PDB file of C-alpha atoms in Angstrom:
ATOM      1  CA  MET A  26      15.983  67.031   2.424  1.00 84.00           C
ATOM      2  CA  GLU A  27      12.795  66.009   0.697  1.00 94.00           C
ATOM      3  CA  ILE A  28      12.755  63.740  -2.361  1.00 96.00           C
ATOM      4  CA  THR A  29      10.157  63.862  -5.117  1.00 97.00           C
ATOM      5  CA  THR A  30       9.733  62.750  -8.687  1.00 97.00           C
ATOM      6  CA  TYR A  31       9.887  65.047 -11.682  1.00 96.00           C
ATOM      7  CA  THR A  32       6.183  64.459 -12.354  1.00 96.00           C
ATOM      8  CA  LYS A  33       5.136  65.393  -8.804  1.00 97.00           C
ATOM      9  CA  PHE A  34       7.471  68.394  -8.935  1.00 97.00           C
ATOM     10  CA  LYS A  35       5.772  69.687 -12.115  1.00 97.00           C
ATOM     11  CA  GLN A  36       2.306  69.111 -10.689  1.00 97.00           C
ATOM     12  CA  ASN A  37       3.066  70.930  -7.423  1.00 97.00           C
ATOM     13  CA  LEU A  38       5.704  73.426  -8.528  1.00 97.00           C
ATOM     14  CA  LYS A  39       4.510  76.401  -6.456  1.00 97.00           C
ATOM     15  CA  THR A  40       4.101  74.313  -3.299  1.00 96.00           C
ATOM     16  CA  PHE A  41       7.581  72.800  -3.614  1.00 97.00           C
ATOM     17  CA  LEU A  42       9.255  76.130  -4.398  1.00 96.00           C
ATOM     18  CA  ASP A  43       7.488  77.854  -1.493  1.00 96.00           C
ATOM     19  CA  LYS A  44       8.624  75.109   0.874  1.00 95.00           C
ATOM     20  CA  VAL A  45      12.238  75.300  -0.336  1.00 95.00           C
ATOM     21  CA  SER A  46      12.216  79.069   0.025  1.00 94.00           C
ATOM     22  CA  ASN A  47      10.362  79.329   3.346  1.00 93.00           C
ATOM     23  CA  ASP A  48      12.002  76.385   5.132  1.00 92.00           C
ATOM     24  CA  GLN A  49      15.460  76.827   3.607  1.00 89.00           C
ATOM     25  CA  SER A  50      15.343  73.132   2.779  1.00 92.00           C
ATOM     26  CA  LEU A  51      16.694  71.223  -0.190  1.00 95.00           C
ATOM     27  CA  LEU A  52      14.515  69.348  -2.630  1.00 97.00           C
ATOM     28  CA  TYR A  53      15.897  66.352  -4.487  1.00 97.00           C
ATOM     29  CA  VAL A  54      14.061  65.756  -7.784  1.00 97.00           C
ATOM     30  CA  THR A  55      14.511  62.324  -9.350  1.00 97.00           C
ATOM     31  CA  ARG A  56      14.229  61.890 -13.097  1.00 95.00           C
ATOM     32  CA  THR A  57      13.757  58.703 -15.104  1.00 93.00           C
ATOM     33  CA  ASN A  58      15.561  59.797 -18.256  1.00 91.00           C
ATOM     34  CA  GLY A  59      18.059  62.307 -16.976  1.00 90.00           C
ATOM     35  CA  GLU A  60      20.323  63.298 -14.147  1.00 96.00           C
ATOM     36  CA  ASP A  61      18.597  64.016 -10.844  1.00 97.00           C
ATOM     37  CA  VAL A  62      18.631  67.635  -9.656  1.00 97.00           C
ATOM     38  CA  VAL A  63      18.624  69.485  -6.348  1.00 97.00           C
ATOM     39  CA  VAL A  64      16.516  72.618  -5.857  1.00 97.00           C
ATOM     40  CA  LEU A  65      17.629  75.159  -3.263  1.00 96.00           C
ATOM     41  CA  SER A  66      16.767  78.740  -2.397  1.00 95.00           C
ATOM     42  CA  LYS A  67      18.726  81.678  -3.783  1.00 95.00           C
ATOM     43  CA  ALA A  68      19.916  82.536  -0.259  1.00 93.00           C
ATOM     44  CA  ASP A  69      21.258  79.002   0.258  1.00 94.00           C
ATOM     45  CA  TYR A  70      22.928  79.065  -3.156  1.00 95.00           C
ATOM     46  CA  GLU A  71      24.612  82.411  -2.438  1.00 95.00           C
ATOM     47  CA  SER A  72      25.780  81.099   0.935  1.00 93.00           C
ATOM     48  CA  LEU A  73      27.374  78.063  -0.740  1.00 93.00           C
ATOM     49  CA  VAL A  74      29.095  80.238  -3.335  1.00 95.00           C
ATOM     50  CA  GLU A  75      30.460  82.523  -0.601  1.00 93.00           C
ATOM     51  CA  THR A  76      31.708  79.534   1.400  1.00 91.00           C
ATOM     52  CA  PHE A  77      33.463  78.079  -1.655  1.00 92.00           C
ATOM     53  CA  TYR A  78      35.046  81.455  -2.336  1.00 91.00           C
ATOM     54  CA  LEU A  79      36.314  81.808   1.238  1.00 88.00           C
ATOM     55  CA  LEU A  80      37.703  78.272   1.267  1.00 90.00           C
ATOM     56  CA  LYS A  81      39.678  78.824  -1.954  1.00 93.00           C
ATOM     57  CA  SER A  82      42.232  80.825   0.010  1.00 93.00           C
ATOM     58  CA  PRO A  83      44.536  78.694   2.206  1.00 93.00           C
ATOM     59  CA  LYS A  84      45.023  81.719   4.477  1.00 94.00           C
ATOM     60  CA  ASN A  85      41.250  82.005   5.046  1.00 91.00           C
ATOM     61  CA  VAL A  86      41.010  78.267   5.741  1.00 92.00           C
ATOM     62  CA  GLU A  87      43.778  78.635   8.322  1.00 94.00           C
ATOM     63  CA  ARG A  88      41.978  81.561  10.003  1.00 91.00           C
ATOM     64  CA  LEU A  89      38.638  79.738  10.035  1.00 89.00           C
ATOM     65  CA  LEU A  90      40.143  76.571  11.525  1.00 91.00           C
ATOM     66  CA  LYS A  91      41.976  78.627  14.149  1.00 91.00           C
ATOM     67  CA  GLY A  92      38.709  80.328  15.086  1.00 88.00           C
ATOM     68  CA  ILE A  93      36.912  76.976  15.353  1.00 89.00           C
ATOM     69  CA  ARG A  94      39.657  75.559  17.587  1.00 92.00           C
ATOM     70  CA  GLU A  95      39.517  78.641  19.831  1.00 90.00           C
ATOM     71  CA  PHE A  96      35.726  78.411  20.036  1.00 87.00           C
ATOM     72  CA  GLU A  97      35.890  74.723  20.974  1.00 91.00           C
ATOM     73  CA  LYS A  98      38.410  75.516  23.724  1.00 91.00           C
ATOM     74  CA  GLY A  99      36.209  78.306  25.077  1.00 88.00           C
ATOM     75  CA  VAL A 100      38.783  80.916  24.144  1.00 85.00           C
ATOM     76  CA  GLY A 101      37.724  84.131  22.464  1.00 74.00           C
ATOM     77  CA  GLU A 102      35.228  86.836  23.063  1.00 75.00           C
ATOM     78  CA  GLU A 103      31.813  87.685  21.740  1.00 75.00           C
ATOM     79  CA  ASN A 104      31.474  90.859  19.738  1.00 79.00           C
ATOM     80  CA  ASN A 105      28.346  92.654  18.619  1.00 85.00           C
ATOM     81  CA  LEU A 106      28.003  93.357  14.924  1.00 84.00           C
ATOM     82  CA  ILE A 107      27.994  96.942  13.759  1.00 83.00           C
ATOM     83  CA  GLU A 108      24.881  97.770  11.767  1.00 73.00           C
TER      84      GLU A 108
END
């Protein structure tokens, strides 16, 4: 995650936004007279929202944790996605 000031962010807006979008990186913008902000790509934002949604259901959390445990034990099988 890169950190910049609000002034530098304004001066180099296109460059910073391109980097966030192309590198899927976060940008932390510090502000003197306000709360700091984090800039992230739309794809990263949508991924976070989807993750929060999936983790709201205890049943989904249970399934995900079971899958992680099986993966760590080497149990399970690889499946190709249907397109």
